[in-house]
Coordinates of C-alpha atoms in Angstrom, one line a residue:
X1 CA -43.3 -44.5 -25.7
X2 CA -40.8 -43.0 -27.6
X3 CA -40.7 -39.7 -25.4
X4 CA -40.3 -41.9 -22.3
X5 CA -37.3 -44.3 -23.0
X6 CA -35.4 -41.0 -24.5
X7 CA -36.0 -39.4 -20.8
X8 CA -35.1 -43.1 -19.3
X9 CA -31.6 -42.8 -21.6
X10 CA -30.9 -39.5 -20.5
X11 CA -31.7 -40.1 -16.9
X12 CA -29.4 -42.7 -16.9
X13 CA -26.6 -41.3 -18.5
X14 CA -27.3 -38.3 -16.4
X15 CA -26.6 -40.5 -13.3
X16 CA -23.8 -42.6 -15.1
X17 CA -22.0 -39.0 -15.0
X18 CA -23.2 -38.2 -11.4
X19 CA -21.2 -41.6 -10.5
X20 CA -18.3 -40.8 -12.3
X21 CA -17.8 -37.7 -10.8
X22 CA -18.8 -38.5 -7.3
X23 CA -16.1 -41.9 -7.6
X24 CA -13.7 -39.7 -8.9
X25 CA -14.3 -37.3 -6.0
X26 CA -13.8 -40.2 -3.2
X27 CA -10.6 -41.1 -4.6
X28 CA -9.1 -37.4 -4.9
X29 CA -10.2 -37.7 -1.2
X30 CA -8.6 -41.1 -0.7
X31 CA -5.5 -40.3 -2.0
X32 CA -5.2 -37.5 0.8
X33 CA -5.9 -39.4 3.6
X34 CA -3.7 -42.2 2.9
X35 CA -0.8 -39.9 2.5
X36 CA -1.7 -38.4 5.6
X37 CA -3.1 -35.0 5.0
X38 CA -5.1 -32.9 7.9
X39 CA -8.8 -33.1 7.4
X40 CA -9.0 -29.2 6.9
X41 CA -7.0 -29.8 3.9
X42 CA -8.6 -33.0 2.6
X43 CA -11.9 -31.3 2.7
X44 CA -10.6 -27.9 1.3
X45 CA -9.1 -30.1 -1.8
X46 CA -12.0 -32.0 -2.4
X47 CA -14.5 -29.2 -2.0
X48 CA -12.0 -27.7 -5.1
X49 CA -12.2 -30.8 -7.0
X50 CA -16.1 -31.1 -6.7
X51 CA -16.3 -27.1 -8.3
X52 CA -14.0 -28.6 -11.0
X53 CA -16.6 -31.7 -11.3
X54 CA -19.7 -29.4 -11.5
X55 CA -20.8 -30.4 -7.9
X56 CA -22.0 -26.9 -6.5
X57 CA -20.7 -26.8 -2.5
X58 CA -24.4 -26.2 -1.3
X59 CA -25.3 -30.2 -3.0
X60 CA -22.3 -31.2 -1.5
X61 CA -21.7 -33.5 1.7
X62 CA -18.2 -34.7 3.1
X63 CA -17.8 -36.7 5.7
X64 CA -14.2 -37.9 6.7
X65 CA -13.2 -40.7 9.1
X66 CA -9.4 -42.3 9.6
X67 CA -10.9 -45.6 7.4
X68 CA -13.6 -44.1 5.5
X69 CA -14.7 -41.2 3.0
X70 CA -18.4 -41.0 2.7
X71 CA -19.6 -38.3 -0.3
X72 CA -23.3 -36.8 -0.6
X73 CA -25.0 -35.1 -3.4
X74 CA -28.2 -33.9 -2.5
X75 CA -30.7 -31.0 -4.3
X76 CA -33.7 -32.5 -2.6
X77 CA -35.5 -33.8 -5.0
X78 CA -32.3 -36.5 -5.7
X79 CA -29.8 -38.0 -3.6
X80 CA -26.5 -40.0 -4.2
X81 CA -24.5 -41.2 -1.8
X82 CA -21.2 -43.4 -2.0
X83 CA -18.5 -44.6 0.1
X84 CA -14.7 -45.1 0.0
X85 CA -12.4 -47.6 2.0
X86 CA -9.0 -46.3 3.3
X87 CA -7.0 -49.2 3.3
X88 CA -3.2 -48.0 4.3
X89 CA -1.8 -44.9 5.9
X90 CA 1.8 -43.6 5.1
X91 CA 3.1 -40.1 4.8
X92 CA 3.9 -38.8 1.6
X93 CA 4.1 -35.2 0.8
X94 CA 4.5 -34.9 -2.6
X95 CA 1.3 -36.6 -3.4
X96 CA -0.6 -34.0 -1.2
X97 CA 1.3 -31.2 -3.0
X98 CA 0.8 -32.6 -6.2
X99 CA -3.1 -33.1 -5.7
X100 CA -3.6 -29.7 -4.4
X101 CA -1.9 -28.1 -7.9
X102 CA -4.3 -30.8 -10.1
X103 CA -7.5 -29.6 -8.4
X104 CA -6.0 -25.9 -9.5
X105 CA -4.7 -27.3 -12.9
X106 CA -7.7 -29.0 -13.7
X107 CA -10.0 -25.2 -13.5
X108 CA -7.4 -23.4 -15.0
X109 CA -6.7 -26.0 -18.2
X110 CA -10.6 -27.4 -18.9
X111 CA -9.4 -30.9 -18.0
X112 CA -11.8 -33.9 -19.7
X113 CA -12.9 -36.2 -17.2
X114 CA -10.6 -39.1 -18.5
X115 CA -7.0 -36.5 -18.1
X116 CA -8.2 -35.8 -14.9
X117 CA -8.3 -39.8 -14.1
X118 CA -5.0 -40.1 -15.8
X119 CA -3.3 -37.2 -13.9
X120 CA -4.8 -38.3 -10.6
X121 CA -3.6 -42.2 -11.2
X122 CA -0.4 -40.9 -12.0
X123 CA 0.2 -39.3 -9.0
X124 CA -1.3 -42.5 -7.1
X125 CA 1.6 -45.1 -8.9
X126 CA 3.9 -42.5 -8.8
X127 CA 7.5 -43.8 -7.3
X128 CA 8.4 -42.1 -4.1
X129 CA 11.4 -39.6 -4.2
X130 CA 14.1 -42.0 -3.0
X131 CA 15.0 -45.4 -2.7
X132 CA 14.2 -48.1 0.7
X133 CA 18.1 -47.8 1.6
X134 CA 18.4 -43.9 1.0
X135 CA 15.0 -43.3 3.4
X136 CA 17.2 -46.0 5.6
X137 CA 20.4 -43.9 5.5
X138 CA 18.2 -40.6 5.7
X139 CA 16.0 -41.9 8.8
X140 CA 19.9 -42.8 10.1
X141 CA 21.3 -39.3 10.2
X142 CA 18.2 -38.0 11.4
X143 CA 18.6 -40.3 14.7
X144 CA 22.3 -39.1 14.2
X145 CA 21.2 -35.4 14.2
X146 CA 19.5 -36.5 17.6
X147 CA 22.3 -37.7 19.1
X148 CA 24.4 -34.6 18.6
X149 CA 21.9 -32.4 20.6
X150 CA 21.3 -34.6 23.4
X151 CA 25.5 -34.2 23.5
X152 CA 27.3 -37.1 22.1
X153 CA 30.6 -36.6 20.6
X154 CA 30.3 -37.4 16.6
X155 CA 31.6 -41.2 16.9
X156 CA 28.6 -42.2 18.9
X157 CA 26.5 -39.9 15.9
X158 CA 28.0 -42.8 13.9
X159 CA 26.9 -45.6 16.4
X160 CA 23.4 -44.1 16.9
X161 CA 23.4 -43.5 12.8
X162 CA 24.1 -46.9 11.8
X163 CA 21.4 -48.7 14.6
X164 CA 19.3 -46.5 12.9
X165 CA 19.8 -47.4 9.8
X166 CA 19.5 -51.5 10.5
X167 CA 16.2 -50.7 12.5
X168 CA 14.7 -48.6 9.6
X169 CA 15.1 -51.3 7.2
X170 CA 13.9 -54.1 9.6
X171 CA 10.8 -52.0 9.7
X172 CA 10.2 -51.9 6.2
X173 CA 10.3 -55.3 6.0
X174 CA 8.0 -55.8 9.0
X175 CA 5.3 -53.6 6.8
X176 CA 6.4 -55.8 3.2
X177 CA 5.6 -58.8 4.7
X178 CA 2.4 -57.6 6.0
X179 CA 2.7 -57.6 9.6
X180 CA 1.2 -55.5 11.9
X181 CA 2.4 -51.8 11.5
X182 CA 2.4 -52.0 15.4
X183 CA 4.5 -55.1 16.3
X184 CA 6.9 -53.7 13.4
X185 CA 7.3 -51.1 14.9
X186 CA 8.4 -52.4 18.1
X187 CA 10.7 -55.0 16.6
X188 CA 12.4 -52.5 14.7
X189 CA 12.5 -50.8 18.2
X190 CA 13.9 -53.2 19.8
X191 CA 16.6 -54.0 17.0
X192 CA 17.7 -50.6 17.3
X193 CA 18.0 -50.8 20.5
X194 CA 20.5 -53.5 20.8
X195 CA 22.7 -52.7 18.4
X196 CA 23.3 -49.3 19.8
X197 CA 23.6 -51.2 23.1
X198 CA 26.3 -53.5 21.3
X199 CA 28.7 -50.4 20.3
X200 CA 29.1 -49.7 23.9
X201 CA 31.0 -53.1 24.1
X202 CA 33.4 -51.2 21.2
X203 CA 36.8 -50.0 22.5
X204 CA 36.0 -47.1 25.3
X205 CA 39.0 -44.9 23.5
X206 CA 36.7 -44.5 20.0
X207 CA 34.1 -42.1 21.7
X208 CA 33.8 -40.2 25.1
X209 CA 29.7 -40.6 25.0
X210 CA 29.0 -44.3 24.5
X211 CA 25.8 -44.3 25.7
X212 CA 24.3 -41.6 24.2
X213 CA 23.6 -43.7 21.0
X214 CA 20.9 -45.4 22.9
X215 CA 18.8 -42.0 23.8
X216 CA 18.3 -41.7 19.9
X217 CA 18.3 -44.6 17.8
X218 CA 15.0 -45.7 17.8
X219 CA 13.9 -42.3 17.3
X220 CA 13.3 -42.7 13.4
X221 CA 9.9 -44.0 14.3
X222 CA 8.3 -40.4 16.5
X223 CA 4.6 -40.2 14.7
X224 CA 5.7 -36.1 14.0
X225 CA 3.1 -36.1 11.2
X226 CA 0.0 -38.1 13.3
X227 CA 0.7 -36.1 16.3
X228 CA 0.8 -32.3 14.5
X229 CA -2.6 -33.5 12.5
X230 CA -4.0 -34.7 15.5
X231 CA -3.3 -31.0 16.9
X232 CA -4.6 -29.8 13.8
X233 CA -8.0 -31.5 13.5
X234 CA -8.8 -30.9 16.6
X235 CA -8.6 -27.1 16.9
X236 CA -10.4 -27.3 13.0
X237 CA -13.3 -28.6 15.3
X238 CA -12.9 -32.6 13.4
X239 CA -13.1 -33.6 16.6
X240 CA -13.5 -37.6 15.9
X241 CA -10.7 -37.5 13.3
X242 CA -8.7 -36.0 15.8
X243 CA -9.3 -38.2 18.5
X244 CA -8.6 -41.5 16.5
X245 CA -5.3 -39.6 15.4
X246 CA -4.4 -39.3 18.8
X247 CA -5.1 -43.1 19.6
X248 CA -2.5 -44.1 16.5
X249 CA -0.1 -41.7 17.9
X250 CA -0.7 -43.0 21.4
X251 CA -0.2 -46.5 20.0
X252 CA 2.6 -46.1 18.0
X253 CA 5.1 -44.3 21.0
X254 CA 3.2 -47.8 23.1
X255 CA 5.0 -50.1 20.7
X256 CA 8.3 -48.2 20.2
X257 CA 8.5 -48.1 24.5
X258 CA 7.4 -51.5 24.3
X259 CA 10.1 -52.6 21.8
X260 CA 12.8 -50.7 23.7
X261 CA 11.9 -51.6 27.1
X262 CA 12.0 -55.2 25.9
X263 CA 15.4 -54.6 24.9
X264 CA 16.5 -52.9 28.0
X265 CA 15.0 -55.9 29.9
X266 CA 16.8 -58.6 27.9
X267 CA 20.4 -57.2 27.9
X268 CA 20.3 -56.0 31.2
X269 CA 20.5 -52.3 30.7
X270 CA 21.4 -50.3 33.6
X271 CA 20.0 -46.6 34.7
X272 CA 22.8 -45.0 32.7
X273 CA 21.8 -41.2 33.1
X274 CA 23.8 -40.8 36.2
X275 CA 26.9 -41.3 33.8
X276 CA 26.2 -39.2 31.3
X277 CA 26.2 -35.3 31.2
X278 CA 22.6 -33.5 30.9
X279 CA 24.2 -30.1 30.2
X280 CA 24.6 -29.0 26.8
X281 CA 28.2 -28.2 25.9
X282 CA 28.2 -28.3 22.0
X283 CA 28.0 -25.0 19.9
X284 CA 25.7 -23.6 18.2
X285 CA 26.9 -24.7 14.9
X286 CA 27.2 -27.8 15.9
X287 CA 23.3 -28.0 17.0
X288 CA 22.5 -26.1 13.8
X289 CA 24.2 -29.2 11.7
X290 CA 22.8 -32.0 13.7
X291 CA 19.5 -29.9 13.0
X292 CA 19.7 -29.8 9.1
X293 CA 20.5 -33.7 8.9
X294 CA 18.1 -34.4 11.1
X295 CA 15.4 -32.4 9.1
X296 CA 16.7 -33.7 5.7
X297 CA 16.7 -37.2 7.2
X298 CA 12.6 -37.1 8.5
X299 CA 12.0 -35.5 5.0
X300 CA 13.0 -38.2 3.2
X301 CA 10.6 -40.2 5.2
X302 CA 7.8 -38.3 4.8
X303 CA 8.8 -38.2 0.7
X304 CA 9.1 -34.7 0.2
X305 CA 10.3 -33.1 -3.4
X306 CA 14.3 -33.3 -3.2
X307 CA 14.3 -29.5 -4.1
X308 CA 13.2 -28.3 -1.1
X309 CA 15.8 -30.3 1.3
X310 CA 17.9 -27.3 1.5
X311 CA 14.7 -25.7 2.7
X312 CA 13.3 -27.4 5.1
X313 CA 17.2 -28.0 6.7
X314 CA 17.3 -24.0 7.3
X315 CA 13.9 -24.6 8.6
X316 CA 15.6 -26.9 11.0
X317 CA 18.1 -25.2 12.1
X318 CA 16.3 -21.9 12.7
X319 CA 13.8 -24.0 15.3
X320 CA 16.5 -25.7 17.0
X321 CA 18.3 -22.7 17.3
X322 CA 15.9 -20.7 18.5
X323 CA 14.5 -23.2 20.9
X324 CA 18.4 -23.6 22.2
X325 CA 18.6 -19.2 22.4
X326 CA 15.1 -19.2 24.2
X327 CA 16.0 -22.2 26.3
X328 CA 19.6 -22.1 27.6
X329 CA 20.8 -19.7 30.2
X330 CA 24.3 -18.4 31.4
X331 CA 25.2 -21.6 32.9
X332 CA 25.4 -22.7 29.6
X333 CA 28.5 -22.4 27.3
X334 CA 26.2 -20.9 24.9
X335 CA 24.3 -17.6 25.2
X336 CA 20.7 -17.8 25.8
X337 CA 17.4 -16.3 27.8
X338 CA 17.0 -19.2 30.0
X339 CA 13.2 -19.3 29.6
X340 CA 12.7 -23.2 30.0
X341 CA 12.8 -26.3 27.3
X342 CA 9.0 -25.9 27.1
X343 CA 9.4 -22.1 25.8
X344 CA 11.7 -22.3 24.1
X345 CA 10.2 -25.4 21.9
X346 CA 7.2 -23.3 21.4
X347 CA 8.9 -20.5 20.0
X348 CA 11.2 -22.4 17.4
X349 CA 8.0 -24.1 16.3
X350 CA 6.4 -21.0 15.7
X351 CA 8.7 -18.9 14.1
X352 CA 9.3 -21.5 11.6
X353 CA 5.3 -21.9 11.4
X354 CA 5.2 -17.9 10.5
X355 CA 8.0 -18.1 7.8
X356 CA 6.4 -21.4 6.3
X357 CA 3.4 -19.2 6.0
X358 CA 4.7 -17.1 3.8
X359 CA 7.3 -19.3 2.3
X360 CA 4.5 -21.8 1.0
X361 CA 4.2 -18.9 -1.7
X362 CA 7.8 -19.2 -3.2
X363 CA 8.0 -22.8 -3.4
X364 CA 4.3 -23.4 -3.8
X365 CA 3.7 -26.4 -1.2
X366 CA 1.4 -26.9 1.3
X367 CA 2.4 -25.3 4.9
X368 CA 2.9 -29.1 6.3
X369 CA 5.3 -30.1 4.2
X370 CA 8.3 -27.3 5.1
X371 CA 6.9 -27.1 9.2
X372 CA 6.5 -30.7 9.9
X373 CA 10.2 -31.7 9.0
X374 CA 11.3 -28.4 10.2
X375 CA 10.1 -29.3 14.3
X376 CA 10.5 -32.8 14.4
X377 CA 14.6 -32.5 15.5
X378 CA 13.1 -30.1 19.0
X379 CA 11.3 -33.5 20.2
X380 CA 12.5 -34.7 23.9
X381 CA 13.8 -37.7 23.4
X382 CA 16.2 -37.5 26.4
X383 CA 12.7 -36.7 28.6
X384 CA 11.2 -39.6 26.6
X385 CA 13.9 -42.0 27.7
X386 CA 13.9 -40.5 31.5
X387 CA 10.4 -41.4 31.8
X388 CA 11.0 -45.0 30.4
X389 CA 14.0 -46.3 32.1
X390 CA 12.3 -44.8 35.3
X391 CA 9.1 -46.5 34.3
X392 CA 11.6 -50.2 33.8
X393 CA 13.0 -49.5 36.9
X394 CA 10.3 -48.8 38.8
X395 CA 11.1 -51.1 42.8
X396 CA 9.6 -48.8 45.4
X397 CA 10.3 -50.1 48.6
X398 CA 11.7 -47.5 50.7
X399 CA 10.9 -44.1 51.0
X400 CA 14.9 -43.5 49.3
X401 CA 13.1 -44.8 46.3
X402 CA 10.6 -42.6 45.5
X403 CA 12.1 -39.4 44.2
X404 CA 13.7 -41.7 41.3
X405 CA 10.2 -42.4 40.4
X406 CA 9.1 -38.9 40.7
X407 CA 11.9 -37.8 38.8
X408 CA 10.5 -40.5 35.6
X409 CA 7.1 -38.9 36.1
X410 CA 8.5 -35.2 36.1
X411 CA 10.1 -36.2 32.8
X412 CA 6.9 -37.5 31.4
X413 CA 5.6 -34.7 32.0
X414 CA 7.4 -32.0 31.0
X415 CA 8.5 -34.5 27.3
X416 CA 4.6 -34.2 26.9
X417 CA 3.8 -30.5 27.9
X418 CA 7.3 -30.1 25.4
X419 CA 5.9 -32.3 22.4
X420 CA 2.4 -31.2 22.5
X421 CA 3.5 -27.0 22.6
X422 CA 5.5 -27.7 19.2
X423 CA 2.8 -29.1 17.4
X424 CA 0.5 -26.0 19.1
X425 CA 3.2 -23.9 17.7
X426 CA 3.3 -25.4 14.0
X427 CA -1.2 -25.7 14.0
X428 CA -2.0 -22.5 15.4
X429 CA 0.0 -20.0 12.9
X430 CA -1.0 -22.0 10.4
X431 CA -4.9 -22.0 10.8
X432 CA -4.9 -17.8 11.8
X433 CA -2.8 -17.7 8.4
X434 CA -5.2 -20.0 6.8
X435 CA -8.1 -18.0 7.1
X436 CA -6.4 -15.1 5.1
X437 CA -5.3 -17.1 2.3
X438 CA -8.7 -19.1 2.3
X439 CA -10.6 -15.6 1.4
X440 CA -7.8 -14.5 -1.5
X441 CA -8.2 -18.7 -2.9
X442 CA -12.2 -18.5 -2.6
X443 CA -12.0 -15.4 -5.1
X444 CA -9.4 -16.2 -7.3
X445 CA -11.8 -20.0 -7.8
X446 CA -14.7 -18.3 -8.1
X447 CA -12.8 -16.2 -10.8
X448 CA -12.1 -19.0 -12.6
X449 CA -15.0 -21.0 -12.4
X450 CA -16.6 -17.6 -13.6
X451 CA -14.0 -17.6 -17.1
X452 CA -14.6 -21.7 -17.3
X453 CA -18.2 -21.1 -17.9
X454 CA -17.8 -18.5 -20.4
X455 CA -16.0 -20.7 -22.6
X456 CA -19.0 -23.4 -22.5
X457 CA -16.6 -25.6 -20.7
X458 CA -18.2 -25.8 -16.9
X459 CA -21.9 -27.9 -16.8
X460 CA -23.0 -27.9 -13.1
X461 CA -25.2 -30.7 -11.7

């Protein structure tokens, strides 16, 4: 009798511990997705964490979903199973940095159960890097940045900056008061949107380009991160994540077009392209400065460490001038090959993909966080608003009529084929690199798990 309720004690303690680690697993996990990390990663981390819990990889069964993290631990004999809810999505980069050193940490230092907790709900309550109205100015600059390369003269960078900046914060009180992250996003759209439409009532003497400011304001709101994971997951083979990335991406341009098309609508926006200049006439320096704010501006957003601003704004400007080198002909002012916008895009992304490779070694972050920021000032938005304002004024009733509409469509197009061959370029460097540093990190853990139990400190399941 004795015997038995000793085994019954130990049993349950024994499964006490199997739920501790298995809960502490899921929110390792948790904490990844809802800072927006690609599933190759999330997996690769919590596989890590589970070899720091004493979960052997071969008991071991993830399954990750957009809303939900599902953990098995399975010898056969015994199974344990548990789920975990994602409740909110936002991207923040120093919490996936910071969870991919604790799993490391963790090995290297014997943590207890309870410091791991600790350390993990640190980083969980941790305050972002900056401050609602410094995101605000940052996302500001960043729309800024835009307007310089689509040509504006540095007045209307002001107009387009400050539109911004209104339409940022409009947002963030759309997602405070709980609303839905879709209709806040098209209110602060639309907002945007009509304010930059107000500074071309201003005097015409303060700036040569007013209408520039409307081709970038609302451009703070461009789902870099969902898009690039979306690319990501997919080639990984996480099909399903992928394609429910790709909806939320899909959803959230809907209700910034939505928003701004509203806007367009109400204040009786005209087709302004034929007035303004398509052909690039600023120098380089000037595209590699609207580059840099424009990177440091989307970092900010996506909460990266303030020490690497400097790095991801050379990142910046390196793809913006090489897409401009690759892109830009001798009709040009500037000197370039005159491959194409769709080229030359892919080829920015990519160098800066290859250099983040490498650079994720001397400032010890994940390849994400110095691309993602880096790319995001190549995106079309002048193809994006094309499309659009040909889509609003769409009135085909005459055979006159229809090249305007082709002309919408051909910018559709080629702002798609343009957005989709950056986030190729960032993904597929990336995951050939990936698999070369996966086989030097497998040996190095296994090295250390090998040292752990040595000292008596590692108990597997």
């Amino acid at each position: 009798m004795i015997l038995e309720e000793h085994l019954e004690t130990t049993v349950k303690a024994h499964d006490q511990l199997l739920h501790r680690r298995v809960d502490l697993l899921l929110r390792t996990g948790k904490l990844l997705v809802e800072s927006l990390a690609d599933t190759n990663r999330i997996v690769r981390n919590m596989k890590r964490t589970a070899a720091y819990l004493g979960i052997p990889e071969e008991k071991l069964h993830i399954n990750v979903s957009y809303t939900m993290l599902m953990v098995n631990v399975s010898d056969g004999d015994y199974s344990f199973t548990k789920f975990q809810r994602i409740e909110t999505h936002g991207v923040n980069m120093t919490a996936i940095s910071e969870v991919s050193k604790l799993s490391w940490r963790a090995i290297e230092e014997d943590y207890s159960l309870d410091r791991y907790e600790e350390e993990l709900e640190k980083i969980r309550t941790k305050k972002r890097n900056y401050t609602p109205w410094q995101v605000a100015i940052g996302a500001g600059f960043a729309c800024g940045g835009f307007c310089i390369q689509f040509g504006c003269d540095w007045m209307a960078f002001l107009y387009a900056s400050i539109a911004a900046i209104i339409g940022m914060r409009v947002r963030a009180k759309c997602n405070e008061s709980g609303l839905n992250h879709y209709m806040g996003i098209a209110i602060a759209a639309f907002v945007s949107t009509i304010l930059a439409w107000a500074s071309t009532l201003l005097p015409a003497e303060w700036t040569t380009t007013p209408w520039h400011p409307l081709l970038a304001c609302a451009l703070f709101i461009v789902p870099g991160v969902p898009l690039i994971n979306f690319v990501d997951d997919m080639l990984d083979n996480y099909i399903q994540v992928g394609i429910v990335r790709a909806v939320n991406t899909l959803l959230m341009v809907a209700a910034m077009a939505f928003g701004i098309a509203f806007a367009v609508k109400l204040c009786h926006i005209a087709d302004f392209f034929p007035t303004i200049s398509m052909v690039p006439h600023h120098a380089y320096w000037e595209y590699a400065i609207a580059a840099a704010i424009s990177a440091m501006g989307f970092s900010m957003i996506f909460n990266i460490q303030r020490r690497l601003l400097w790095v991801v704004a050379i990142g910046g400007i390196i793809a913006v001038c090489t897409r401009n080198f690759v892109n830009l002909g001798a009709s040009t002012d500037n000197i370039g090959l005159d491959m194409g916008l769709v080229i030359g895009s892919f080829s920015g992304s990519v160098l800066v993909s290859l250099i983040a490779v490498k650079a994720v070694h001397w400032f010890h972050v994940p390849n994400h966080v110095l691309t993602i920021p880096s790319v995001i000032p190549m995106i079309p938005g002048v193809l994006m608003y094309r499309m659009l304002f040909g889509i609003i004024n769409i009135n085909v009733q005459s055979i006159d009529q229809v090249t305007p509409l082709m002309k919408a469509i051909e910018s559709g197009v080629n702002s798609g084929l343009v957005i989709m061959v950056i986030a190729l370029g960032v993904a597929i460097p990336n995951i050939f690199g990936r698999k070369y540093i996966a086989s030097s990190k497998n040996k190095r853990l296994a090295e250390l798990l090998k040292e752990r139990k040595a000292r008596g400190k590692f108990i597997e399941w």
